[in-house]
Backbone as CSV, one residue per row, in Angstrom:
resi,resn,N_x,N_y,N_z,CA_x,CA_y,CA_z,C_x,C_y,C_z
1,UNK,5.221,-23.166,4.310,5.368,-22.367,3.106,5.066,-20.898,3.454
2,UNK,5.919,-19.970,3.063,5.710,-18.557,3.403,4.467,-17.987,2.731
3,UNK,3.862,-17.010,3.394,2.685,-16.353,2.846,3.113,-15.270,1.867
4,UNK,2.388,-15.180,0.766,2.608,-14.120,-0.206,1.491,-13.094,-0.013
5,UNK,1.874,-11.839,0.161,0.903,-10.760,0.314,1.172,-9.727,-0.768
6,UNK,0.115,-9.323,-1.474,0.244,-8.349,-2.554,-0.930,-7.391,-2.509
7,UNK,-0.665,-6.188,-2.997,-1.722,-5.213,-3.249,-1.790,-5.036,-4.756
8,UNK,-2.961,-5.296,-5.319,-3.135,-5.230,-6.768,-3.904,-3.951,-7.097
9,UNK,-3.286,-3.018,-7.828,-3.949,-1.740,-8.129,-5.235,-1.940,-8.924
10,UNK,-6.309,-1.308,-8.487,-7.596,-1.412,-9.186,-7.523,-0.799,-10.574
11,UNK,-6.672,0.223,-10.756,-6.571,0.903,-12.042,-5.608,0.192,-12.987
12,UNK,-5.064,-0.952,-12.569,-4.121,-1.702,-13.388,-2.685,-1.327,-13.051
13,UNK,-1.764,-2.083,-13.554,-0.349,-1.832,-13.286,0.241,-2.928,-12.422
14,UNK,1.487,-2.728,-12.037,2.209,-3.735,-11.264,1.668,-3.838,-9.848
15,UNK,1.589,-5.080,-9.356,1.161,-5.283,-7.979,2.324,-4.954,-7.035
16,UNK,1.982,-4.686,-5.797,2.966,-4.340,-4.772,3.085,-5.516,-3.818
17,UNK,4.277,-6.105,-3.735,4.489,-7.200,-2.796,4.768,-6.642,-1.407
18,UNK,4.095,-7.196,-0.415,4.320,-6.829,0.982,5.206,-7.925,1.568
19,UNK,6.494,-7.635,1.704,7.444,-8.663,2.123,7.958,-8.456,3.540
20,UNK,7.949,-7.222,4.020,8.482,-6.931,5.351,7.393,-7.036,6.413
21,UNK,7.815,-7.173,7.672,6.861,-7.214,8.783,6.136,-5.886,8.933
22,UNK,6.821,-4.784,8.644,6.225,-3.450,8.683,6.463,-2.765,7.345
23,UNK,5.415,-2.254,6.740,5.516,-1.552,5.464,4.849,-0.200,5.614
24,UNK,5.630,0.863,5.478,5.112,2.222,5.588,4.685,2.706,4.201
25,UNK,3.451,3.208,4.101,2.876,3.664,2.840,2.646,5.165,2.902
26,UNK,3.028,5.887,1.846,2.791,7.326,1.796,3.520,7.965,0.628
27,UNK,3.567,9.306,0.626,4.246,10.056,-0.442,5.715,10.325,-0.146
28,UNK,6.139,10.245,1.108,7.495,10.642,1.500,8.510,9.601,1.025
29,UNK,9.314,9.985,0.036,10.250,9.037,-0.589,11.342,8.540,0.357
30,UNK,11.739,9.369,1.313,12.837,8.985,2.201,12.408,7.959,3.248
31,UNK,11.166,8.042,3.710,10.734,7.198,4.828,9.842,6.028,4.438
32,UNK,9.130,6.118,3.329,8.127,5.114,2.994,8.700,3.957,2.182
33,UNK,8.189,2.752,2.481,8.565,1.555,1.725,7.775,1.481,0.423
34,UNK,6.522,1.931,0.460,5.673,2.012,-0.722,5.330,3.478,-0.920
35,UNK,5.846,4.062,-2.002,5.630,5.478,-2.288,4.526,5.595,-3.328
36,UNK,3.464,6.331,-2.982,2.355,6.572,-3.899,2.367,8.052,-4.233
37,UNK,2.703,8.348,-5.482,2.858,9.728,-5.921,1.502,10.299,-6.315
38,UNK,0.722,10.645,-5.301,-0.602,11.227,-5.514,-0.828,12.272,-4.433
39,UNK,-1.300,13.458,-4.827,-1.526,14.532,-3.876,-2.552,14.196,-2.810
40,UNK,-3.417,13.204,-3.064,-4.435,12.839,-2.080,-3.884,11.928,-0.983
41,UNK,-2.696,11.361,-1.204,-2.069,10.466,-0.233,-1.164,11.285,0.676
42,UNK,-1.257,11.062,1.987,-0.437,11.803,2.948,1.021,11.371,2.870
43,UNK,1.914,12.239,3.354,3.353,11.921,3.343,3.615,10.618,4.071
44,UNK,3.029,10.446,5.242,3.077,9.191,5.997,1.622,8.772,6.180
45,UNK,1.130,7.927,5.295,-0.308,7.660,5.217,-0.768,6.539,6.155
46,UNK,-0.134,5.364,6.045,-0.526,4.241,6.894,0.618,3.243,6.972
47,UNK,0.455,2.279,7.871,1.433,1.205,7.994,0.690,-0.120,7.844
48,UNK,1.319,-1.049,7.126,0.774,-2.398,6.974,1.687,-3.335,7.746
49,UNK,1.089,-4.134,8.628,1.836,-5.071,9.466,1.524,-6.489,8.995
50,UNK,2.572,-7.262,8.751,2.427,-8.653,8.315,2.906,-9.549,9.449
51,UNK,2.004,-10.377,9.983,2.379,-11.239,11.096,1.558,-12.526,11.076
52,UNK,2.210,-13.651,11.290,1.538,-14.956,11.398,0.533,-15.215,10.281
53,UNK,0.882,-14.864,9.054,0.004,-15.119,7.927,-1.164,-14.164,7.804
54,UNK,-1.137,-13.071,8.561,-2.208,-12.085,8.527,-1.655,-10.714,8.182
55,UNK,-2.519,-9.848,7.626,-2.159,-8.458,7.370,-3.077,-7.551,8.184
56,UNK,-2.468,-6.545,8.778,-3.208,-5.522,9.506,-2.797,-4.168,8.949
57,UNK,-3.713,-3.204,8.982,-3.412,-1.862,8.509,-3.777,-0.877,9.612
58,UNK,-2.962,0.169,9.748,-3.241,1.239,10.703,-3.019,2.570,10.010
59,UNK,-4.046,3.412,10.018,-3.953,4.738,9.442,-3.076,5.606,10.349
60,UNK,-2.271,6.460,9.760,-1.367,7.330,10.527,-1.890,8.767,10.517
61,UNK,-3.169,8.928,10.882,-3.819,10.244,10.922,-3.709,10.947,9.569
62,UNK,-3.908,10.180,8.501,-3.829,10.743,7.148,-4.985,11.707,6.910
63,UNK,-4.742,12.684,6.046,-5.751,13.700,5.746,-6.981,13.103,5.077
64,UNK,-6.792,12.259,4.061,-7.906,11.730,3.285,-8.294,10.303,3.642
65,UNK,-7.649,9.737,4.658,-8.085,8.467,5.204,-7.626,7.218,4.490
66,UNK,-7.750,6.122,5.241,-7.512,4.770,4.744,-8.838,4.037,4.870
67,UNK,-9.222,3.323,3.819,-10.510,2.623,3.837,-10.311,1.147,3.528
68,UNK,-11.132,0.322,4.170,-11.208,-1.099,3.852,-12.647,-1.362,3.422
69,UNK,-12.796,-1.833,2.188,-14.120,-2.091,1.610,-15.038,-0.870,1.717
70,UNK,-14.459,0.306,1.458,-15.234,1.532,1.421,-15.489,2.200,2.761
71,UNK,-15.077,1.561,3.857,-15.300,2.133,5.181,-13.990,2.679,5.751
72,UNK,-14.011,3.956,6.152,-12.812,4.578,6.712,-12.471,3.901,8.038
73,UNK,-11.204,3.571,8.204,-10.756,2.847,9.407,-9.608,3.593,10.079
74,UNK,-9.419,3.307,11.347,-8.217,3.726,12.053,-7.220,2.574,12.041
75,UNK,-7.747,1.372,12.275,-6.933,0.154,12.183,-7.864,-1.020,11.908
76,UNK,-7.312,-2.068,11.329,-8.135,-3.239,11.042,-7.345,-4.333,10.368
77,UNK,-7.964,-5.508,10.299,-7.366,-6.665,9.640,-7.726,-6.634,8.161
78,UNK,-6.861,-7.192,7.333,-7.105,-7.294,5.901,-7.287,-8.758,5.525
79,UNK,-8.340,-9.026,4.757,-8.632,-10.379,4.304,-8.458,-10.451,2.796
80,UNK,-8.220,-11.660,2.258,-8.092,-11.791,0.810,-9.319,-11.234,0.105
81,UNK,-9.085,-10.451,-0.945,-10.169,-9.874,-1.714,-10.665,-8.532,-1.203
82,UNK,-10.218,-8.107,-0.021,-10.611,-6.796,0.499,-10.117,-5.696,-0.432
83,UNK,-10.885,-4.596,-0.490,-10.436,-3.408,-1.204,-9.821,-2.460,-0.188
84,UNK,-8.550,-2.137,-0.374,-7.816,-1.226,0.508,-7.573,0.064,-0.259
85,UNK,-8.007,1.192,0.333,-7.856,2.481,-0.329,-7.000,3.409,0.509
86,UNK,-6.014,4.019,-0.137,-5.225,5.098,0.454,-5.735,6.358,-0.224
87,UNK,-6.562,7.134,0.457,-7.234,8.281,-0.157,-8.014,7.770,-1.368
88,UNK,-7.707,8.247,-2.599,-8.444,7.814,-3.789,-7.806,6.625,-4.507
89,UNK,-6.667,6.173,-4.034,-5.959,5.076,-4.709,-6.395,3.737,-4.127
90,UNK,-6.968,2.864,-4.990,-7.586,1.620,-4.527,-6.788,0.394,-4.960
91,UNK,-6.751,-0.596,-4.063,-6.019,-1.835,-4.291,-6.856,-3.011,-3.801
92,UNK,-6.658,-4.179,-4.409,-7.262,-5.408,-3.930,-6.187,-6.193,-3.180
93,UNK,-6.550,-6.709,-2.007,-5.618,-7.466,-1.169,-5.557,-8.910,-1.663
94,UNK,-4.347,-9.399,-1.894,-4.125,-10.807,-2.244,-3.289,-11.438,-1.136
95,UNK,-3.777,-12.529,-0.583,-3.031,-13.298,0.420,-3.074,-14.758,0.016
96,UNK,-1.929,-15.431,0.087,-1.919,-16.841,-0.251,-0.531,-17.418,-0.099
97,UNK,-0.415,-18.722,-0.314,0.904,-19.346,-0.219,1.835,-18.812,-1.292
98,UNK,3.111,-18.725,-0.964,4.111,-18.249,-1.908,4.286,-19.282,-3.009
99,UNK,4.211,-18.853,-4.250,4.323,-19.761,-5.387,5.759,-20.216,-5.578
100,UNK,6.002,-21.509,-5.456,7.285,-22.167,-5.764,8.478,-21.656,-4.972
101,UNK,8.286,-20.674,-4.103,9.372,-20.203,-3.251,10.452,-19.444,-3.977
102,UNK,10.256,-19.080,-5.249,11.316,-18.386,-5.976,11.304,-16.882,-5.725
103,UNK,10.448,-16.410,-4.810,10.449,-14.978,-4.501,11.729,-14.578,-3.770
104,UNK,12.430,-15.534,-3.192,13.695,-15.231,-2.521,14.753,-14.789,-3.525
105,UNK,14.526,-15.107,-4.781,15.460,-14.730,-5.834,15.262,-13.301,-6.321
106,UNK,14.200,-12.636,-5.829,13.930,-11.276,-6.285,15.069,-10.343,-5.923
107,UNK,15.213,-9.298,-6.690,16.248,-8.308,-6.456,15.932,-7.508,-5.200
108,UNK,16.728,-7.697,-4.140,16.471,-7.023,-2.881,16.917,-5.566,-2.886
109,UNK,17.566,-5.131,-3.961,17.967,-3.729,-4.026,16.763,-2.827,-4.286
110,UNK,15.666,-3.409,-4.761,14.449,-2.626,-5.021,13.611,-2.563,-3.748
111,UNK,14.088,-1.804,-2.774,13.436,-1.733,-1.474,12.212,-0.827,-1.489
112,UNK,12.170,0.139,-2.397,11.072,1.103,-2.428,10.253,0.882,-3.690
113,UNK,8.948,0.780,-3.515,8.032,0.668,-4.638,7.402,2.031,-4.848
114,UNK,7.430,2.524,-6.074,6.820,3.821,-6.365,5.716,3.637,-7.389
115,UNK,4.630,4.344,-7.152,3.536,4.367,-8.112,3.409,5.778,-8.637
116,UNK,3.453,5.929,-9.941,3.254,7.238,-10.548,1.812,7.347,-10.987
117,UNK,1.118,8.305,-10.434,-0.266,8.551,-10.792,-0.249,9.517,-11.969
118,UNK,-0.925,9.161,-13.070,-0.921,10.053,-14.235,-1.437,11.446,-13.866
119,UNK,-0.871,12.451,-14.502,-1.224,13.838,-14.206,-2.716,14.079,-14.374
120,UNK,-3.351,13.361,-15.266,-4.787,13.544,-15.491,-5.605,13.130,-14.275
121,UNK,-5.038,12.305,-13.383,-5.746,11.870,-12.183,-5.473,12.787,-11.007
122,UNK,-4.458,13.607,-11.099,-4.142,14.527,-10.014,-5.050,15.743,-10.115
123,UNK,-5.380,16.308,-8.975,-6.188,17.532,-9.037,-5.267,18.686,-9.439
124,UNK,-5.591,19.297,-10.552,-4.754,20.386,-11.058,-5.474,21.709,-10.878
125,UNK,-4.729,22.715,-10.560,-5.289,24.067,-10.429,-4.945,24.860,-11.675
126,UNK,-5.924,25.522,-12.185,-5.673,26.409,-13.324,-5.270,27.763,-12.780
127,UNK,-4.092,28.191,-13.105,-3.588,29.381,-12.464,-3.540,30.559,-13.284
């Protein structure tokens, strides 16, 4: 049975399914598989690797860092229930068997996941 991997936003909202072997996370819409629209997230922030039922994360020299359970990392393994942070944006890692196998029916045209961070959460400059 295939493994289901998801990132569940701590602030609420839709979870992000990690379906590819390599998932690039960042602000750059052209290159990233998961786009996080937050000024604290680097254009190319980190990569998540899915292999043999495991998830690994590697920071791509991001300005504000990638953290696992509050500790800044360069690379590391992700376990179920871990808190994964891209700068200030926090997610809970979900790993488990794929439910009923109907994920193959998902719309594959939605290759890019975007998260819109409310303007109130962005650092604004008064000019």
